[in-house]
mmCIF file of C-alpha atoms in Angstrom:
data_model
loop_
_atom_site.group_PDB
_atom_site.id
_atom_site.type_symbol
_atom_site.label_atom_id
_atom_site.label_comp_id
_atom_site.label_asym_id
_atom_site.label_seq_id
_atom_site.Cartn_x
_atom_site.Cartn_y
_atom_site.Cartn_z
ATOM 1 C CA MET V 1 11.695 -3.258 25.281
ATOM 2 C CA PHE V 2 10.167 -5.016 22.276
ATOM 3 C CA LEU V 3 12.714 -5.670 19.531
ATOM 4 C CA PRO V 4 11.619 -7.732 16.507
ATOM 5 C CA ARG V 5 15.001 -9.398 16.047
ATOM 6 C CA ARG V 6 13.924 -12.042 13.572
ATOM 7 C CA PHE V 7 11.973 -9.554 11.448
ATOM 8 C CA LEU V 8 14.854 -7.071 11.407
ATOM 9 C CA SER V 9 17.320 -9.842 10.553
ATOM 10 C CA VAL V 10 15.245 -10.928 7.556
ATOM 11 C CA SER V 11 14.872 -7.289 6.489
ATOM 12 C CA LEU V 12 18.644 -6.830 6.547
ATOM 13 C CA LEU V 13 19.101 -10.116 4.693
ATOM 14 C CA SER V 14 16.605 -8.932 2.051
ATOM 15 C CA VAL V 15 18.643 -5.776 1.468
ATOM 16 C CA LEU V 16 21.831 -7.827 1.091
ATOM 17 C CA VAL V 17 20.108 -10.226 -1.308
ATOM 18 C CA MET V 18 18.866 -7.309 -3.407
ATOM 19 C CA VAL V 19 22.399 -5.892 -3.597
ATOM 20 C CA CYS V 20 23.595 -9.277 -4.860
ATOM 21 C CA LEU V 21 20.777 -9.450 -7.426
ATOM 22 C CA VAL V 22 21.665 -5.974 -8.712
ATOM 23 C CA GLY V 23 25.223 -7.172 -9.297
ATOM 24 C CA ILE V 24 24.135 -10.467 -10.855
ATOM 25 C CA GLU V 25 21.785 -8.889 -13.368
ATOM 26 C CA ARG V 26 24.200 -6.143 -14.312
ATOM 27 C CA SER V 27 27.170 -8.487 -14.803
ATOM 28 C CA LEU V 28 25.409 -11.506 -16.331
ATOM 29 C CA PHE V 29 22.547 -9.915 -18.253
ATOM 30 C CA GLY V 30 23.736 -6.344 -18.716
ATOM 31 C CA VAL V 31 20.493 -4.821 -17.432
ATOM 32 C CA ARG V 32 19.711 -2.215 -14.790
ATOM 33 C CA TYR V 33 17.881 -3.904 -11.935
ATOM 34 C CA PHE V 34 15.605 -0.942 -11.141
ATOM 35 C CA SER V 35 14.276 -0.456 -14.652
ATOM 36 C CA GLU V 36 11.025 -1.005 -16.526
ATOM 37 C CA ARG V 37 11.042 -4.311 -18.359
ATOM 38 C CA MET V 38 8.813 -7.110 -19.545
ATOM 39 C CA PRO V 39 8.288 -9.832 -16.910
ATOM 40 C CA ARG V 40 9.531 -13.253 -17.958
ATOM 41 C CA VAL V 41 8.895 -16.835 -16.885
ATOM 42 C CA GLU V 42 12.321 -18.425 -17.185
ATOM 43 C CA PRO V 43 14.511 -20.423 -14.765
ATOM 44 C CA TYR V 44 16.301 -17.355 -13.401
ATOM 45 C CA ASN V 45 13.039 -15.453 -12.946
ATOM 46 C CA LEU V 46 11.416 -18.414 -11.184
ATOM 47 C CA TRP V 47 14.433 -18.685 -8.867
ATOM 48 C CA HIS V 48 14.194 -14.937 -8.218
ATOM 49 C CA ALA V 49 10.508 -15.304 -7.265
ATOM 50 C CA TRP V 50 11.337 -18.276 -5.019
ATOM 51 C CA VAL V 51 13.917 -16.147 -3.189
ATOM 52 C CA ALA V 52 11.293 -13.405 -2.726
ATOM 53 C CA LEU V 53 8.754 -15.917 -1.406
ATOM 54 C CA SER V 54 11.262 -17.427 1.019
ATOM 55 C CA LEU V 55 12.232 -14.026 2.403
ATOM 56 C CA SER V 56 8.578 -12.977 2.669
ATOM 57 C CA LEU V 57 7.596 -16.096 4.591
ATOM 58 C CA ALA V 58 10.610 -15.712 6.875
ATOM 59 C CA ALA V 59 9.798 -12.054 7.560
ATOM 60 C CA ILE V 60 6.152 -12.642 8.530
ATOM 61 C CA GLN V 61 6.902 -15.788 10.520
ATOM 62 C CA GLY V 62 9.796 -14.032 12.231
ATOM 63 C CA PHE V 63 7.620 -11.122 13.275
ATOM 64 C CA THR V 64 4.786 -13.290 14.620
ATOM 65 C CA ARG V 65 7.329 -15.244 16.674
ATOM 66 C CA ASP V 66 8.924 -12.014 17.897
ATOM 67 C CA ALA V 67 5.524 -10.777 19.052
ATOM 68 C CA SER V 68 4.306 -14.088 20.484
ATOM 69 C CA TRP V 69 5.184 -13.082 24.065
ATOM 70 C CA LEU V 70 2.399 -10.475 23.901
ATOM 71 C CA GLY V 71 -0.212 -13.162 23.431
ATOM 72 C CA ALA V 72 -2.777 -13.762 20.705
ATOM 73 C CA PRO V 73 -3.674 -10.691 18.596
ATOM 74 C CA MET V 74 -7.031 -8.990 19.076
ATOM 75 C CA LEU V 75 -8.886 -9.115 15.769
ATOM 76 C CA ARG V 76 -12.238 -7.376 15.683
ATOM 77 C CA ALA V 77 -15.262 -8.260 13.609
ATOM 78 C CA ALA V 78 -16.148 -5.978 10.715
ATOM 79 C CA SER V 79 -19.391 -4.057 10.437
ATOM 80 C CA ARG V 80 -21.625 -4.404 7.387
ATOM 81 C CA ARG V 81 -20.373 -1.093 6.055
ATOM 82 C CA GLU V 82 -16.753 -2.172 6.395
ATOM 83 C CA LEU V 83 -17.460 -5.485 4.676
ATOM 84 C CA SER V 84 -19.256 -3.620 1.891
ATOM 85 C CA ILE V 85 -16.266 -1.338 1.330
ATOM 86 C CA CYS V 86 -13.886 -4.301 1.120
ATOM 87 C CA ILE V 87 -16.195 -6.207 -1.215
ATOM 88 C CA ALA V 88 -16.487 -3.123 -3.447
ATOM 89 C CA THR V 89 -12.706 -2.796 -3.818
ATOM 90 C CA LEU V 90 -12.451 -6.535 -4.441
ATOM 91 C CA VAL V 91 -15.066 -6.337 -7.186
ATOM 92 C CA LEU V 92 -13.332 -3.305 -8.700
ATOM 93 C CA ALA V 93 -10.018 -5.174 -8.815
ATOM 94 C CA ALA V 94 -11.630 -8.198 -10.425
ATOM 95 C CA ALA V 95 -13.425 -5.976 -12.954
ATOM 96 C CA ALA V 96 -10.168 -4.222 -13.872
ATOM 97 C CA ALA V 97 -8.432 -7.558 -14.444
ATOM 98 C CA LEU V 98 -11.377 -8.836 -16.487
ATOM 99 C CA LEU V 99 -11.356 -5.655 -18.569
ATOM 100 C CA PHE V 100 -7.681 -6.154 -19.382
ATOM 101 C CA SER V 101 -8.251 -9.767 -20.390
ATOM 102 C CA VAL V 102 -11.062 -8.873 -22.830
ATOM 103 C CA ASP V 103 -10.119 -5.345 -23.964
ATOM 104 C CA ALA V 104 -6.542 -4.239 -23.312
ATOM 105 C CA VAL V 105 -7.072 -1.039 -25.325
ATOM 106 C CA THR V 106 -9.875 0.215 -23.066
ATOM 107 C CA PHE V 107 -7.892 -0.912 -20.029
ATOM 108 C CA SER V 108 -5.055 1.308 -21.235
ATOM 109 C CA ALA V 109 -7.337 4.212 -22.153
ATOM 110 C CA LEU V 110 -8.722 4.377 -18.617
ATOM 111 C CA ALA V 111 -5.165 4.517 -17.264
ATOM 112 C CA ARG V 112 -4.141 7.521 -19.376
ATOM 113 C CA GLU V 113 -3.356 10.982 -18.049
ATOM 114 C CA ASP V 114 -6.376 13.176 -17.286
ATOM 115 C CA ASN V 115 -8.715 10.201 -17.417
ATOM 116 C CA ILE V 116 -11.149 9.114 -14.730
ATOM 117 C CA PHE V 117 -8.792 6.943 -12.683
ATOM 118 C CA GLU V 118 -6.023 9.522 -12.451
ATOM 119 C CA TRP V 119 -8.437 12.226 -11.296
ATOM 120 C CA LEU V 120 -10.246 9.870 -8.935
ATOM 121 C CA SER V 121 -6.892 8.876 -7.397
ATOM 122 C CA ALA V 122 -5.939 12.526 -6.927
ATOM 123 C CA LEU V 123 -9.317 13.449 -5.413
ATOM 124 C CA LEU V 124 -9.154 10.572 -2.930
ATOM 125 C CA ILE V 125 -5.648 11.600 -1.854
ATOM 126 C CA PHE V 126 -6.793 15.220 -1.506
ATOM 127 C CA ALA V 127 -9.685 13.972 0.635
ATOM 128 C CA SER V 128 -7.198 12.247 2.918
ATOM 129 C CA SER V 129 -5.170 15.467 3.092
ATOM 130 C CA VAL V 130 -8.304 17.392 4.106
ATOM 131 C CA PHE V 131 -9.187 14.860 6.819
ATOM 132 C CA PHE V 132 -5.716 15.180 8.318
ATOM 133 C CA ALA V 133 -5.929 18.982 8.101
ATOM 134 C CA LEU V 134 -9.157 18.751 10.132
ATOM 135 C CA VAL V 135 -7.413 16.475 12.622
ATOM 136 C CA ALA V 136 -4.522 18.945 12.908
ATOM 137 C CA THR V 137 -6.933 21.821 13.537
ATOM 138 C CA GLY V 138 -8.825 19.919 16.237
ATOM 139 C CA GLN V 139 -5.682 18.689 17.956
ATOM 140 C CA LEU V 140 -4.162 22.172 17.874
ATOM 141 C CA ARG V 141 -7.195 23.480 19.759
ATOM 142 C CA ALA V 142 -6.838 20.643 22.255
ATOM 143 C CA ALA V 143 -3.094 21.318 22.638
ATOM 144 C CA ARG V 144 -3.746 24.972 23.409
ATOM 145 C CA GLY V 145 -6.192 23.873 26.054
ATOM 146 C CA GLU V 146 -5.349 21.264 28.652
ATOM 147 C CA ALA V 147 -4.509 18.246 26.476
ATOM 148 C CA GLY V 148 -0.780 18.896 26.666
ATOM 149 C CA ARG V 149 2.114 17.146 24.933
ATOM 150 C CA ASP V 150 0.034 14.280 23.527
ATOM 151 C CA ALA V 151 -2.112 16.690 21.526
ATOM 152 C CA TRP V 152 0.936 18.592 20.262
ATOM 153 C CA LEU V 153 2.405 15.330 18.940
ATOM 154 C CA ALA V 154 -0.905 14.506 17.250
ATOM 155 C CA THR V 155 -0.991 17.997 15.725
ATOM 156 C CA GLY V 156 2.479 17.536 14.277
ATOM 157 C CA ALA V 157 1.676 14.077 12.900
ATOM 158 C CA ALA V 158 -1.597 15.211 11.313
ATOM 159 C CA THR V 159 0.005 18.293 9.773
ATOM 160 C CA SER V 160 2.797 16.187 8.293
ATOM 161 C CA PHE V 161 0.366 13.674 6.793
ATOM 162 C CA SER V 162 -1.811 16.455 5.392
ATOM 163 C CA LEU V 163 1.115 18.171 3.673
ATOM 164 C CA VAL V 164 2.596 14.935 2.314
ATOM 165 C CA PHE V 165 -0.723 13.762 0.867
ATOM 166 C CA PHE V 166 -1.387 17.196 -0.654
ATOM 167 C CA VAL V 167 1.963 17.074 -2.452
ATOM 168 C CA VAL V 168 1.331 13.486 -3.595
ATOM 169 C CA GLY V 169 -2.083 14.466 -4.965
ATOM 170 C CA MET V 170 -0.673 17.462 -6.831
ATOM 171 C CA GLU V 171 2.134 15.342 -8.244
ATOM 172 C CA GLU V 172 -0.492 12.877 -9.475
ATOM 173 C CA ILE V 173 -2.058 15.579 -11.683
ATOM 174 C CA SER V 174 1.251 17.360 -12.445
ATOM 175 C CA TRP V 175 0.281 20.338 -10.291
ATOM 176 C CA MET V 176 -2.750 20.950 -12.577
ATOM 177 C CA GLN V 177 -0.434 21.755 -15.475
ATOM 178 C CA ARG V 178 -2.784 20.484 -18.178
ATOM 179 C CA VAL V 179 -5.839 22.062 -16.546
ATOM 180 C CA PHE V 180 -4.378 25.563 -16.720
ATOM 181 C CA GLY V 181 -2.174 25.001 -19.766
ATOM 182 C CA LEU V 182 1.045 25.703 -17.873
ATOM 183 C CA ALA V 183 4.335 25.298 -19.693
ATOM 184 C CA THR V 184 7.020 23.043 -18.237
ATOM 185 C CA PRO V 185 9.984 25.141 -17.030
ATOM 186 C CA ASP V 186 13.139 24.782 -19.102
ATOM 187 C CA ALA V 187 14.972 23.434 -16.068
ATOM 188 C CA LEU V 188 12.620 20.446 -15.990
ATOM 189 C CA LEU V 189 12.379 19.757 -19.719
ATOM 190 C CA GLY V 190 15.723 18.028 -19.871
ATOM 191 C CA LEU V 191 15.251 16.136 -16.614
ATOM 192 C CA ASN V 192 11.612 15.024 -16.637
ATOM 193 C CA LYS V 193 11.058 11.872 -18.708
ATOM 194 C CA GLN V 194 7.546 12.968 -19.709
ATOM 195 C CA GLN V 195 8.417 16.688 -19.819
ATOM 196 C CA GLU V 196 5.716 17.410 -17.239
ATOM 197 C CA LEU V 197 5.508 19.806 -14.320
ATOM 198 C CA ASN V 198 6.239 17.252 -11.602
ATOM 199 C CA LEU V 199 9.157 15.778 -9.730
ATOM 200 C CA HIS V 200 8.353 12.065 -9.707
ATOM 201 C CA ASN V 201 9.061 11.620 -13.416
ATOM 202 C CA ILE V 202 12.611 12.911 -13.061
ATOM 203 C CA SER V 203 13.459 9.451 -11.776
ATOM 204 C CA THR V 204 10.281 7.509 -12.421
ATOM 205 C CA GLY V 205 11.494 4.058 -11.368
ATOM 206 C CA PHE V 206 12.926 5.196 -8.038
ATOM 207 C CA SER V 207 9.977 7.507 -7.306
ATOM 208 C CA GLU V 208 7.459 4.747 -7.974
ATOM 209 C CA LEU V 209 9.379 2.250 -5.864
ATOM 210 C CA LEU V 210 9.549 4.747 -3.006
ATOM 211 C CA TYR V 211 5.822 5.561 -3.248
ATOM 212 C CA TYR V 212 4.713 1.948 -3.535
ATOM 213 C CA THR V 213 6.990 0.785 -0.717
ATOM 214 C CA GLY V 214 5.828 3.600 1.542
ATOM 215 C CA SER V 215 2.211 2.778 0.753
ATOM 216 C CA PHE V 216 2.793 -0.893 1.531
ATOM 217 C CA VAL V 217 4.409 -0.060 4.877
ATOM 218 C CA LEU V 218 1.638 2.366 5.854
ATOM 219 C CA LEU V 219 -1.452 0.581 4.539
ATOM 220 C CA THR V 220 -0.498 -3.101 4.856
ATOM 221 C CA LEU V 221 2.438 -3.667 7.188
ATOM 222 C CA MET V 222 1.523 -1.183 9.944
ATOM 223 C CA PRO V 223 -2.043 -2.498 10.498
ATOM 224 C CA PHE V 224 -0.721 -6.051 10.633
ATOM 225 C CA ILE V 225 2.062 -5.200 13.075
ATOM 226 C CA TRP V 226 -0.254 -3.202 15.335
ATOM 227 C CA LEU V 227 -2.728 -6.077 15.372
ATOM 228 C CA TYR V 228 -0.080 -7.999 17.332
ATOM 229 C CA LEU V 229 1.370 -5.150 19.370
ATOM 230 C CA ARG V 230 -1.644 -3.138 20.488
ATOM 231 C CA LYS V 231 -2.120 -5.144 23.693
ATOM 232 C CA GLY V 232 1.414 -4.451 24.830
ATOM 233 C CA PHE V 233 1.846 -0.769 23.999
ATOM 234 C CA ALA V 234 -0.043 2.440 24.704
ATOM 235 C CA LEU V 235 0.435 5.295 22.223
ATOM 236 C CA GLY V 236 -2.169 7.692 23.538
ATOM 237 C CA ARG V 237 -3.608 9.928 20.841
ATOM 238 C CA LEU V 238 -1.013 8.663 18.362
ATOM 239 C CA GLU V 239 -2.774 5.295 18.352
ATOM 240 C CA ALA V 240 -5.450 6.960 16.203
ATOM 241 C CA PHE V 241 -2.841 7.297 13.445
ATOM 242 C CA VAL V 242 -2.320 3.539 13.128
ATOM 243 C CA PRO V 243 -4.346 2.245 10.134
ATOM 244 C CA SER V 244 -6.936 -0.431 10.864
ATOM 245 C CA VAL V 245 -7.394 -3.866 9.353
ATOM 246 C CA LEU V 246 -10.165 -2.271 7.274
ATOM 247 C CA VAL V 247 -7.555 -0.095 5.553
ATOM 248 C CA LEU V 248 -5.381 -3.154 4.980
ATOM 249 C CA ALA V 249 -8.181 -5.221 3.449
ATOM 250 C CA ALA V 250 -9.676 -2.427 1.328
ATOM 251 C CA SER V 251 -6.359 -1.351 -0.194
ATOM 252 C CA ALA V 252 -4.854 -4.848 -0.527
ATOM 253 C CA PRO V 253 -5.633 -5.163 -4.287
ATOM 254 C CA MET V 254 -2.941 -2.525 -4.849
ATOM 255 C CA ALA V 255 -0.411 -5.346 -4.451
ATOM 256 C CA ALA V 256 -1.589 -7.176 -7.583
ATOM 257 C CA PHE V 257 -1.199 -4.542 -10.284
ATOM 258 C CA ASN V 258 2.427 -4.930 -11.371
ATOM 259 C CA SER V 259 4.034 -5.656 -14.705
ATOM 260 C CA ASP V 260 6.928 -3.365 -15.647
ATOM 261 C CA ASN V 261 8.314 -3.473 -12.075
ATOM 262 C CA TRP V 262 7.511 -7.119 -11.299
ATOM 263 C CA SER V 263 11.131 -8.233 -11.784
ATOM 264 C CA MET V 264 12.354 -6.287 -8.733
ATOM 265 C CA LEU V 265 12.714 -8.016 -5.361
ATOM 266 C CA PRO V 266 10.856 -5.286 -3.386
ATOM 267 C CA THR V 267 7.840 -5.559 -5.700
ATOM 268 C CA GLN V 268 7.684 -9.330 -5.461
ATOM 269 C CA MET V 269 8.097 -9.279 -1.690
ATOM 270 C CA MET V 270 5.342 -6.685 -1.277
ATOM 271 C CA VAL V 271 2.954 -8.870 -3.304
ATOM 272 C CA MET V 272 3.869 -12.040 -1.452
ATOM 273 C CA MET V 273 3.890 -10.471 2.009
ATOM 274 C CA THR V 274 0.451 -8.963 1.359
ATOM 275 C CA VAL V 275 -0.936 -12.383 0.445
ATOM 276 C CA ILE V 276 0.702 -14.023 3.475
ATOM 277 C CA ILE V 277 -0.575 -11.301 5.823
ATOM 278 C CA LEU V 278 -4.119 -11.686 4.485
ATOM 279 C CA LEU V 279 -3.977 -15.438 5.020
ATOM 280 C CA VAL V 280 -2.590 -15.040 8.549
ATOM 281 C CA ILE V 281 -5.441 -12.683 9.466
ATOM 282 C CA ALA V 282 -7.921 -14.999 7.699
ATOM 283 C CA ASP V 283 -6.679 -17.814 9.936
ATOM 284 C CA LEU V 284 -7.327 -15.644 12.994
ATOM 285 C CA ALA V 285 -10.841 -15.012 11.709
ATOM 286 C CA LEU V 286 -11.429 -18.716 11.106
ATOM 287 C CA ARG V 287 -10.268 -19.684 14.590
ATOM 288 C CA GLY V 288 -12.528 -17.013 16.032
ATOM 289 C CA GLY V 289 -15.591 -18.102 14.094
ATOM 290 C CA LEU V 290 -15.815 -14.975 11.932
ATOM 291 C CA TRP V 291 -16.737 -16.681 8.681
ATOM 292 C CA ARG V 292 -17.544 -13.559 6.668
ATOM 293 C CA GLU V 293 -14.162 -12.053 7.431
ATOM 294 C CA PHE V 294 -12.435 -15.373 6.708
ATOM 295 C CA VAL V 295 -14.075 -15.699 3.290
ATOM 296 C CA LEU V 296 -13.397 -12.081 2.361
ATOM 297 C CA LEU V 297 -9.718 -12.125 3.363
ATOM 298 C CA THR V 298 -9.089 -15.486 1.710
ATOM 299 C CA ALA V 299 -10.833 -14.372 -1.485
ATOM 300 C CA THR V 300 -8.739 -11.197 -1.536
ATOM 301 C CA ALA V 301 -5.515 -13.205 -1.208
ATOM 302 C CA ILE V 302 -6.544 -15.579 -4.003
ATOM 303 C CA LEU V 303 -7.569 -12.695 -6.261
ATOM 304 C CA ILE V 304 -4.253 -10.911 -5.751
ATOM 305 C CA VAL V 305 -2.361 -14.045 -6.818
ATOM 306 C CA ALA V 306 -4.615 -14.502 -9.859
ATOM 307 C CA ILE V 307 -4.379 -10.871 -11.004
ATOM 308 C CA GLN V 308 -0.614 -10.733 -10.554
ATOM 309 C CA GLU V 309 -0.243 -13.964 -12.521
ATOM 310 C CA LEU V 310 -2.386 -12.449 -15.272
ATOM 311 C CA PHE V 311 -0.130 -9.390 -15.610
ATOM 312 C CA VAL V 312 2.998 -11.556 -15.637
ATOM 313 C CA LEU V 313 1.824 -14.170 -18.130
ATOM 314 C CA GLN V 314 -0.119 -11.777 -20.393
ATOM 315 C CA ALA V 315 2.188 -8.765 -20.168
ATOM 316 C CA HIS V 316 2.736 -8.842 -23.938
ATOM 317 C CA ASP V 317 -0.939 -7.858 -24.380
ATOM 318 C CA LEU V 318 -0.521 -4.583 -22.491
ATOM 319 C CA VAL V 319 -0.688 -1.464 -24.650
ATOM 320 C CA ARG V 320 1.762 0.200 -22.261
ATOM 321 C CA ILE V 321 3.806 -2.002 -19.972
ATOM 322 C CA TRP V 322 3.180 0.338 -17.023
ATOM 323 C CA ASP V 323 -0.626 0.600 -17.392
ATOM 324 C CA PRO V 324 -1.364 -1.659 -14.358
ATOM 325 C CA THR V 325 0.435 0.765 -12.046
ATOM 326 C CA GLU V 326 -2.228 3.410 -12.686
ATOM 327 C CA TYR V 327 -4.783 0.997 -11.226
ATOM 328 C CA LYS V 328 -2.405 0.237 -8.362
ATOM 329 C CA GLU V 329 -2.305 3.946 -7.539
ATOM 330 C CA LEU V 330 -6.105 4.057 -7.460
ATOM 331 C CA PHE V 331 -6.226 1.369 -4.758
ATOM 332 C CA ILE V 332 -3.479 3.150 -2.845
ATOM 333 C CA ALA V 333 -5.608 6.316 -2.976
ATOM 334 C CA VAL V 334 -8.644 4.388 -1.720
ATOM 335 C CA GLY V 335 -6.617 3.155 1.233
ATOM 336 C CA LEU V 336 -5.299 6.645 2.007
ATOM 337 C CA ALA V 337 -8.801 8.143 1.891
ATOM 338 C CA ILE V 338 -10.165 5.524 4.295
ATOM 339 C CA TYR V 339 -7.128 6.005 6.530
ATOM 340 C CA GLY V 340 -7.669 9.770 6.656
ATOM 341 C CA TYR V 341 -11.364 9.385 7.415
ATOM 342 C CA GLU V 342 -10.923 6.842 10.196
ATOM 343 C CA THR V 343 -8.163 8.893 11.853
ATOM 344 C CA TRP V 344 -10.395 11.980 11.825
ATOM 345 C CA SER V 345 -13.337 9.900 13.068
ATOM 346 C CA ARG V 346 -11.337 8.468 15.963
ATOM 347 C CA LEU V 347 -9.985 11.807 17.177
ATOM 348 C CA ARG V 348 -13.226 13.720 16.898
ATOM 349 C CA SER V 349 -14.990 11.077 18.981
ATOM 350 C CA SER V 350 -15.490 11.700 22.673
ATOM 351 C CA ALA V 351 -14.383 8.132 23.447
ATOM 352 C CA PRO V 352 -10.754 7.579 24.436
ATOM 353 C CA VAL V 353 -8.584 6.504 21.521
ATOM 354 C CA GLY V 354 -7.855 3.148 23.107
ATOM 355 C CA GLU V 355 -11.587 2.333 23.171
ATOM 356 C CA VAL V 356 -12.258 2.952 19.476
ATOM 357 C CA ARG V 357 -13.315 -0.298 17.843
ATOM 358 C CA ILE V 358 -13.008 -1.314 14.214
ATOM 359 C CA GLY V 359 -15.921 -3.700 14.409
ATOM 360 C CA ARG V 360 -18.805 -4.527 16.649
ATOM 361 C CA ARG V 361 -17.794 -7.623 18.584
ATOM 362 C CA PRO V 362 -14.403 -8.906 19.771
ATOM 363 C CA MET V 363 -12.841 -12.004 18.389
ATOM 364 C CA ALA V 364 -10.591 -14.389 20.217
ATOM 365 C CA GLY V 365 -7.167 -14.921 18.687
#
């Protein structure tokens, strides 16, 4: 049985470190650790970031050592379409950062409620929900036929994803409250920080942390882990639900758009682990002679570092300290939409799930 002991040990250590940091900041600085605040570049903050970097490096190195007995990971070359998608998200991230640096007011305006990015994020998440609903319908038909238990499990997984993403999309637009002019119920007025018809603003900081952490695990960590484990495990139809490296690369810019929540250990570790993961996969591409993939992954890692540095050092220029998170949620939505599409595409194909390829030619690890 595969047990990532080193990775789990670092994860437990990270939780213990965060508990200590909560106590330190409350007792020494009198601040709530999980709260919106301006990022600072001071000795304590630099030490905090160093701790996050150390834990992130230990976690990724620990996992790769845990999985080393399975052999070198099987990275696959990207098609032109996949490269184009990743380049498009990279350009969009760079354009958003450039916009902030030259016109913070417009950057903020685009991040406002009912503006283009909020609606685009919601539509992309709804698209993912629809794709999973289609998967659930197809797998239900297969389960009622001769596919058996495997198809029933796939039906349950697809239904769960479809429902979760539908709720997330509706929360994004406050259940269409402003579209239909719905009043916020009295029970929510005193609880919701923005007095909107949604649940995530009852405890905004915790809800955001939960959503961003879940997105990181699904869109970044899972593809990376499966890259190492796929040769040693067979999941049947459920393998179609594991996001590909395409999803990881296309949604990776989500890691860079932090300001109000930068001071938290989970946020810093998600940024740093994303960069490390990209560089690890870039190294696999380099050793396999896939130069386009190497350049793209390396450029994405460098851009994430540059954009995050921009929002830390120039945070005082933000119109609203949380504006970058609206752009983060757009890249999360892009990743979810691609994930929904590729899962539907895999399961509607006549080829066995295990034979579905992300690219066109194999690459040696």
